Coordinates of C-alpha atoms and ligand atoms in Angstrom, one line a residue:
M26 CA -4.5 -33.3 -9.0
K27 CA -5.6 -30.2 -7.1
Q28 CA -6.7 -26.8 -8.1
V29 CA -4.3 -24.2 -6.5
I30 CA -3.3 -20.6 -6.5
I31 CA 0.5 -20.2 -6.7
I32 CA 1.9 -17.2 -4.8
R33 CA 5.4 -16.1 -5.8
Y34 CA 7.0 -13.6 -3.5
S35 CA 9.5 -10.9 -4.3
E36 CA 12.2 -9.0 -2.4
I37 CA 11.8 -11.0 0.7
H38 CA 14.0 -13.5 -1.0
L39 CA 16.9 -11.2 -0.4
K40 CA 16.6 -11.0 3.3
G41 CA 19.0 -13.7 4.4
D42 CA 18.5 -14.6 8.1
N43 CA 15.4 -12.5 8.3
R44 CA 13.8 -14.5 5.6
S45 CA 11.5 -16.5 7.9
F46 CA 10.4 -13.2 9.6
F47 CA 9.3 -11.8 6.3
E48 CA 7.7 -15.1 5.2
N49 CA 5.7 -15.3 8.4
L50 CA 4.5 -11.7 8.0
L51 CA 3.5 -12.4 4.4
A52 CA 1.5 -15.4 5.6
Q53 CA -0.3 -13.3 8.2
N54 CA -1.1 -10.7 5.6
I55 CA -2.4 -13.4 3.2
K56 CA -4.6 -14.7 6.0
R57 CA -5.9 -11.2 6.8
V58 CA -7.1 -10.5 3.2
L59 CA -8.7 -14.0 3.0
T60 CA -10.7 -13.8 6.2
G61 CA -14.1 -15.4 5.6
F62 CA -13.0 -17.6 2.7
M63 CA -12.5 -21.4 3.0
Y64 CA -8.9 -22.4 2.0
T65 CA -5.7 -24.0 3.1
L66 CA -2.3 -22.1 2.9
N67 CA 0.8 -24.1 2.5
K68 CA 4.4 -23.0 2.4
I69 CA 6.8 -24.7 0.0
S70 CA 10.3 -23.4 -0.8
G71 CA 10.0 -20.0 -2.4
R72 CA 6.2 -20.1 -2.8
Y73 CA 3.0 -20.1 -0.9
I74 CA 0.3 -22.4 -2.2
I75 CA -3.4 -22.0 -1.6
T76 CA -5.5 -25.2 -1.9
D77 CA -8.9 -26.6 -0.8
Y78 CA -10.9 -23.5 -1.8
I79 CA -14.3 -23.3 -3.5
T80 CA -13.7 -23.0 -7.2
A81 CA -16.3 -20.2 -7.6
D82 CA -14.3 -18.2 -5.0
E83 CA -11.1 -18.2 -7.2
P84 CA -11.6 -14.8 -8.9
Q85 CA -12.3 -13.1 -5.5
L86 CA -9.3 -14.8 -3.9
L87 CA -7.0 -13.6 -6.6
M88 CA -8.4 -10.1 -6.2
Q89 CA -7.9 -10.1 -2.5
L90 CA -4.4 -11.4 -2.9
Q91 CA -3.5 -8.6 -5.2
L92 CA -3.8 -6.3 -2.1
V93 CA -0.9 -8.0 -0.3
F94 CA 2.5 -6.3 -0.4
G95 CA 5.4 -8.7 -0.8
I96 CA 3.6 -10.8 -3.4
H97 CA 5.4 -10.7 -6.8
S98 CA 2.9 -12.6 -8.9
L99 CA -0.1 -15.0 -8.7
S100 CA -1.2 -17.9 -10.8
P101 CA -4.3 -20.0 -10.6
G102 CA -3.2 -23.5 -11.7
F103 CA -2.9 -27.2 -10.8
Q104 CA -0.8 -29.2 -8.4
V105 CA 0.1 -32.7 -9.5
K106 CA 2.5 -35.4 -8.2
T107 CA 5.8 -35.1 -10.0
K108 CA 5.2 -38.0 -12.4
V109 CA 5.7 -37.6 -16.1
D110 CA 2.4 -39.2 -17.1
D111 CA 0.4 -37.3 -14.5
I112 CA 1.9 -34.0 -15.7
K113 CA 1.2 -34.8 -19.3
A114 CA -2.4 -35.7 -18.4
I115 CA -2.9 -32.2 -16.9
V116 CA -1.2 -30.5 -19.8
S117 CA -3.3 -32.4 -22.3
K118 CA -6.5 -30.9 -20.8
L119 CA -5.3 -27.3 -20.5
N120 CA -7.5 -24.7 -22.2
I121 CA -5.2 -22.7 -24.4
S122 CA -6.8 -19.3 -24.8
G123 CA -4.8 -18.0 -27.7
E124 CA -3.4 -19.1 -31.1
T125 CA 0.2 -19.5 -30.0
F126 CA 2.0 -20.9 -26.9
K127 CA 5.2 -22.1 -25.4
V128 CA 6.0 -24.3 -22.5
V129 CA 8.4 -23.1 -19.8
T130 CA 9.7 -25.8 -17.4
R131 CA 11.5 -24.8 -14.2
R132 CA 13.2 -27.7 -12.4
A133 CA 13.8 -26.6 -8.8
D134 CA 13.7 -30.4 -8.1
K135 CA 17.0 -31.5 -9.6
S136 CA 16.1 -35.2 -9.0
F137 CA 13.6 -35.0 -11.9
A138 CA 15.4 -36.9 -14.6
I139 CA 14.4 -35.0 -17.7
G140 CA 16.1 -31.7 -18.6
S141 CA 13.9 -28.5 -18.6
M142 CA 14.2 -27.9 -22.4
E143 CA 13.6 -31.5 -23.3
F144 CA 10.6 -31.7 -21.1
S145 CA 9.1 -28.4 -22.4
A146 CA 9.4 -29.8 -25.9
E147 CA 7.7 -33.1 -24.9
L148 CA 4.9 -31.2 -23.2
G149 CA 4.6 -28.9 -26.3
G150 CA 4.0 -32.0 -28.3
V151 CA 1.2 -33.0 -25.9
V152 CA -0.4 -29.6 -26.3
L153 CA -0.3 -29.8 -30.1
R154 CA -1.8 -33.2 -30.2
N155 CA -4.8 -32.1 -28.1
N156 CA -5.4 -28.6 -29.6
K157 CA -5.7 -28.6 -33.3
D158 CA -5.7 -24.8 -33.8
V159 CA -2.6 -23.7 -31.8
K160 CA 1.0 -23.2 -32.8
V161 CA 4.3 -23.0 -30.9
D162 CA 5.8 -19.5 -30.8
V163 CA 8.9 -19.3 -28.5
N164 CA 9.4 -15.6 -29.1
N165 CA 6.1 -14.0 -28.6
P166 CA 3.5 -16.6 -27.5
A167 CA 0.0 -15.6 -26.6
V168 CA 0.0 -18.2 -23.8
I169 CA 2.9 -19.4 -21.6
I170 CA 2.4 -22.7 -19.9
N171 CA 4.5 -22.7 -16.8
V172 CA 5.5 -26.1 -15.4
D173 CA 7.2 -25.6 -12.1
I174 CA 8.7 -28.8 -10.7
R175 CA 9.3 -28.0 -7.0
E176 CA 11.2 -29.8 -4.3
D177 CA 8.0 -30.8 -2.4
G178 CA 7.4 -33.7 -4.8
F179 CA 4.7 -31.7 -6.7
T180 CA 4.6 -29.9 -10.0
Y181 CA 2.6 -26.7 -10.4
I182 CA 1.1 -26.0 -13.8
S183 CA -0.4 -22.6 -14.8
T184 CA -1.1 -20.6 -17.9
V185 CA -2.1 -17.2 -16.4
T186 CA 0.2 -15.0 -14.3
T187 CA -1.1 -11.8 -12.7
P188 CA 1.3 -9.3 -11.1
G189 CA 1.1 -8.9 -7.4
A190 CA 1.4 -5.6 -5.4
N191 CA 5.1 -6.2 -4.9
G192 CA 6.8 -4.2 -2.1
M193 CA 7.4 -5.6 1.4
P194 CA 5.0 -7.4 3.7
S195 CA 3.0 -5.0 6.0
G196 CA 4.6 -4.8 9.4
S197 CA 8.1 -5.5 8.2
S198 CA 9.3 -1.9 8.4
G199 CA 7.9 -0.5 11.6
K200 CA 5.0 1.9 12.0
G201 CA 4.4 5.4 10.7
L202 CA 1.9 8.1 11.5
L203 CA 0.2 9.3 8.3
L204 CA -1.0 12.9 8.2
L205 CA -4.2 12.1 6.4
S206 CA -6.3 14.9 4.9
G207 CA -9.2 14.2 2.7
G208 CA -7.2 15.2 -0.4
I209 CA -5.6 13.1 -3.2
D210 CA -2.1 13.1 -2.0
S211 CA -1.9 11.9 1.5
P212 CA -3.7 8.5 0.9
V213 CA -1.2 7.9 -1.9
A214 CA 1.7 8.8 0.5
G215 CA 0.3 6.3 3.0
Y216 CA 0.1 3.6 0.3
C217 CA 3.7 4.2 -0.8
M218 CA 5.0 3.7 2.8
A219 CA 2.7 0.7 3.4
K220 CA 4.2 -0.8 0.2
R221 CA 7.6 -0.5 1.8
G222 CA 6.3 -2.6 4.8
M223 CA 5.2 0.2 7.2
S224 CA 2.1 -0.4 9.3
L225 CA 0.0 2.8 9.5
N226 CA -1.5 4.9 12.1
A227 CA -3.3 8.0 10.8
L228 CA -3.9 11.5 12.1
H229 CA -6.6 13.8 10.8
F230 CA -7.3 17.4 11.9
Y231 CA -10.8 18.7 11.4
S232 CA -12.4 22.1 12.0
F233 CA -16.1 21.8 12.9
P234 CA -18.2 23.8 12.1
Y235 CA -16.1 25.1 9.2
T236 CA -15.5 21.6 7.9
S237 CA -18.4 19.1 7.8
K238 CA -19.2 15.7 9.2
Q239 CA -19.0 14.4 5.6
A240 CA -15.4 15.6 5.4
L241 CA -14.6 13.5 8.4
E242 CA -16.5 10.5 7.0
K243 CA -14.6 10.9 3.8
V244 CA -11.3 10.6 5.7
K245 CA -12.6 7.4 7.4
T246 CA -13.5 6.0 4.0
L247 CA -10.0 6.7 2.7
A248 CA -8.4 5.1 5.8
K249 CA -10.7 2.1 5.3
R250 CA -9.5 1.7 1.7
L251 CA -5.8 2.1 2.8
S252 CA -6.3 -0.5 5.5
E253 CA -7.1 -3.1 2.9
F254 CA -3.5 -2.8 1.8
S255 CA -1.8 -2.0 5.0
G256 CA -3.8 -3.9 7.6
E257 CA -5.6 -2.3 10.5
I258 CA -5.1 1.5 10.9
N259 CA -5.4 3.3 14.2
L260 CA -7.0 6.6 13.2
Y261 CA -6.7 9.6 15.5
T262 CA -9.0 12.6 14.8
V263 CA -8.2 15.9 16.4
P264 CA -10.5 19.0 16.6
F265 CA -8.4 21.9 15.4
T266 CA -10.8 24.8 15.2
F267 CA -9.7 26.5 18.4
V268 CA -6.1 26.4 17.3
Q269 CA -6.9 28.0 14.0
E270 CA -9.0 30.7 15.7
Q271 CA -6.1 31.5 18.0
I272 CA -3.7 31.8 15.1
N273 CA -6.2 33.9 13.2
K274 CA -6.7 36.2 16.1
N275 CA -3.0 36.6 17.1
C276 CA -0.7 36.1 14.2
N277 CA 0.1 37.8 10.9
K278 CA -2.3 36.3 8.4
D279 CA 0.3 35.5 5.8
Y280 CA 2.0 33.2 8.3
M281 CA -1.2 31.5 9.2
I282 CA -0.5 28.3 7.2
I283 CA 3.1 27.8 8.2
V284 CA 2.3 28.3 11.9
M285 CA -0.6 26.0 11.6
R286 CA 1.5 23.3 9.9
R287 CA 4.2 23.6 12.5
I288 CA 1.6 23.0 15.2
M289 CA 0.2 20.0 13.3
M290 CA 3.8 18.6 13.2
R291 CA 4.3 19.1 17.0
I292 CA 1.0 17.3 17.7
A293 CA 1.9 14.5 15.2
E294 CA 5.3 14.0 16.8
K295 CA 3.8 13.6 20.2
L296 CA 1.0 11.3 19.1
A297 CA 3.5 9.3 17.1
A298 CA 5.9 8.8 20.0
K299 CA 3.0 8.0 22.3
N300 CA 1.8 5.2 20.0
G301 CA 5.0 3.6 19.0
C302 CA 5.4 5.2 15.6
G303 CA 8.9 5.7 14.3
A304 CA 8.1 8.2 11.5
I305 CA 5.6 10.8 10.4
I306 CA 4.3 10.4 6.8
S307 CA 3.1 13.4 4.8
G308 CA 1.7 13.8 1.3
E309 CA 3.7 16.9 0.4
S310 CA 5.1 17.3 -3.1
L311 CA 7.8 20.0 -3.7
G312 CA 6.4 23.3 -5.0
Q313 CA 2.8 22.1 -5.1
V314 CA 1.4 24.9 -2.9
A315 CA 2.9 27.8 -0.8
S316 CA 3.4 25.5 2.2
Q317 CA 5.4 23.0 0.1
T318 CA 8.3 25.2 -1.2
L319 CA 11.8 24.2 -0.1
E320 CA 11.8 27.1 2.4
S321 CA 8.4 26.2 3.9
I322 CA 9.3 22.5 4.2
T323 CA 12.6 23.5 5.8
V324 CA 10.7 25.5 8.5
T325 CA 8.2 22.8 9.1
N326 CA 10.9 20.1 9.2
A327 CA 13.1 22.0 11.6
L328 CA 11.1 21.3 14.7
V329 CA 10.7 17.5 14.4
R330 CA 13.8 16.1 15.9
S331 CA 13.0 12.7 17.3
M332 CA 11.9 10.9 14.1
P333 CA 12.1 11.3 10.3
I334 CA 9.3 12.8 8.3
F335 CA 8.7 10.7 5.2
R336 CA 7.4 12.5 2.2
P337 CA 7.3 9.8 -0.5
L338 CA 5.6 12.1 -3.0
I339 CA 8.1 14.9 -2.8
G340 CA 9.4 14.3 -6.3
S341 CA 6.1 13.3 -8.0
D342 CA 4.0 15.3 -10.3
K343 CA 0.3 15.8 -9.5
Q344 CA -0.6 13.7 -12.6
E345 CA 1.5 10.8 -11.4
I346 CA -0.1 11.0 -7.9
M347 CA -3.6 11.1 -9.4
D348 CA -2.8 8.0 -11.5
T349 CA -1.7 6.1 -8.4
A350 CA -4.8 7.3 -6.5
R351 CA -7.0 5.9 -9.3
K352 CA -5.0 2.6 -9.3
I353 CA -5.4 2.1 -5.5
G354 CA -9.0 3.2 -5.5
T355 CA -8.8 6.4 -3.4
Y356 CA -9.3 9.0 -6.1
D357 CA -13.1 9.0 -6.4
T358 CA -13.4 9.5 -2.6
S359 CA -10.6 12.1 -2.5
I360 CA -12.3 14.4 -5.1
L361 CA -15.6 14.5 -3.2
P362 CA -16.0 18.3 -2.6
Y363 CA -15.6 18.7 1.2
E364 CA -13.5 21.3 2.7
D365 CA -10.2 20.4 4.5
C366 CA -9.2 22.3 7.6
C367 CA -6.2 23.7 5.7
T368 CA -8.6 25.7 3.5
V369 CA -10.2 27.4 6.5
F370 CA -9.1 31.0 7.2
L371 CA -6.9 30.8 4.1
P372 CA -4.8 34.0 3.6
K373 CA -4.7 35.7 0.2
N374 CA -0.9 35.9 0.1
P375 CA 0.6 33.1 2.2
V376 CA 4.4 33.4 2.6
T377 CA 6.2 31.1 0.2
R378 CA 9.7 31.8 1.6
P379 CA 9.2 31.9 5.3
N380 CA 12.2 32.6 7.5
L381 CA 12.5 30.6 10.7
D382 CA 13.1 33.6 13.0
R383 CA 10.1 35.4 11.7
V384 CA 7.9 32.3 12.0
E385 CA 9.1 31.8 15.6
K386 CA 8.2 35.5 16.3
E387 CA 4.7 34.8 15.2
E388 CA 4.6 31.6 17.2
S389 CA 5.6 33.6 20.3
K390 CA 2.2 35.2 20.2
L391 CA 0.6 31.9 21.1
N392 CA 0.9 29.5 24.0
I393 CA 1.9 26.7 21.7
A394 CA 2.8 24.1 24.3
E395 CA -0.7 24.4 25.8
L396 CA -2.4 24.3 22.4
V397 CA -0.5 21.1 21.5
D398 CA -1.3 19.4 24.8
I399 CA -5.0 20.3 24.5
C400 CA -5.1 18.8 21.0
V401 CA -3.3 15.6 22.0
S402 CA -5.7 15.2 24.9
K403 CA -8.7 15.7 22.7
A404 CA -7.6 13.2 20.1
E405 CA -10.2 10.5 19.4
H406 CA -9.1 7.1 18.5
E407 CA -10.8 4.6 16.2
I408 CA -9.6 1.3 14.7
I409 CA -10.2 1.1 11.0
N410 CA -10.1 -2.3 9.3
Ligands
LIG508 P1 -3.7 16.4 0.1 O1 -4.2 16.2 -1.3 O2 -3.2 15.1 0.7 O3 -4.8 17.0 0.9 P2 -2.5 18.9 -0.5 O4 -1.9 19.0 -1.7 O5 -3.9 19.4 -0.3 O6 -2.5 17.4 0.1 P3 -1.8 20.4 1.9 O7 -3.2 20.7 2.2 O8 -0.8 21.5 1.9 O9 -1.6 19.6 0.5 O10 -1.3 19.3 2.9 C1 0.0 18.7 2.7 C2 0.0 17.5 3.6 O11 -0.3 17.8 5.0 C3 -1.1 16.5 3.2 O12 -0.7 15.7 2.1 C4 -1.3 15.8 4.5 O13 -0.2 14.8 4.7 C5 -1.1 16.9 5.5 N1 -2.4 17.4 5.9 C6 -3.1 18.4 5.3 N2 -4.3 18.7 5.8 C7 -4.4 17.8 6.9 C8 -5.4 17.5 7.8 N3 -6.6 18.1 7.9 N4 -5.2 16.5 8.7 C9 -4.0 15.8 8.7 N5 -3.0 16.0 7.8 C10 -3.2 17.0 6.9
LIG509 MG1 -5.1 18.9 1.6

């Protein structure tokens, strides 16, 4: 008998021939979050099994594994040779932390002679004999005892199942460049795409001296938290003050934000292409602010031709985004009160329905190509993990 953690995985079941590609990525991601712990990782059909760990580490191992996309659920439990008496011996010693229970047997190993229902009933009898205060309740049990008879000759027994992060293993859906501000939305947008298997690079624009060192540190803290889910993040930070000053000096104030956002997109597209990213990711949500109306998004979208811009939050309410931010542990950092470069030189009446011709007219007052090249050349790179 061995103490184990049973890892059940989700959608990667569906991937046919690509299955081993997804399974290998999942294993890599499991190893990444368990760096520094002692354990053995084994693959059996449809499951990963962790053994040979220090018992006291179990709660932490479970917590780390909950970060891994592609895991459907996790159970601490026991592995025992598939022999009726050995299974019964384990079940007789289980600690039933509730007044009612039921046994659910799954028989992936069809050579096991006893049917699932019959075996569940037998094991239920074992539990009743050894726990005087518990009753069977097949409809709404407080505790479900899972008895998973697998094809590797072992049976896995567990009474607790914790949901995993679901989604797809990091690295299975290419790489995206996340426009990362210090706000609430963009880390959540990064999380959503990482959940679908994207690796992340991130790009942050800052405006010293109008924005502070702390604002930049806050972005690094957010990237660090995201990297716990997504794996290592290449963070690019770009000084943006001189671009904003140029816009402020030369362009109509009301067009300031839209012109600025279009320059950000041009820089993002170049940096993305240079670093093997196949998409730009933004935290925009329809109608949230002037730069996120349909017309504004149309005008910002129009110039990025070589890759999609993913906006996973486009249809989400702020409250929903905040709930996710809390769940993933970015909210408290995001609400620290440091300025973002988007709030520098903010016009009183930004256009909410910009028209492309008019925006291009404002842009013609600048040497955009040069501004973009300068920013790309000044981008500083840091690996966050
Ligand atoms: P957030 O909460 O993520 O800051 P927001 O609601 O404040 O979003 P905006 O400031 O209009 O919205 O920004 C929209 C999106 O543009 C952000 O979600 C982010 O993807 C990107 N963005 C904004 N500011 C920056 C920045 N300084 N550097 C990189 N990307 C940025
Ligand atoms: Mg912002």
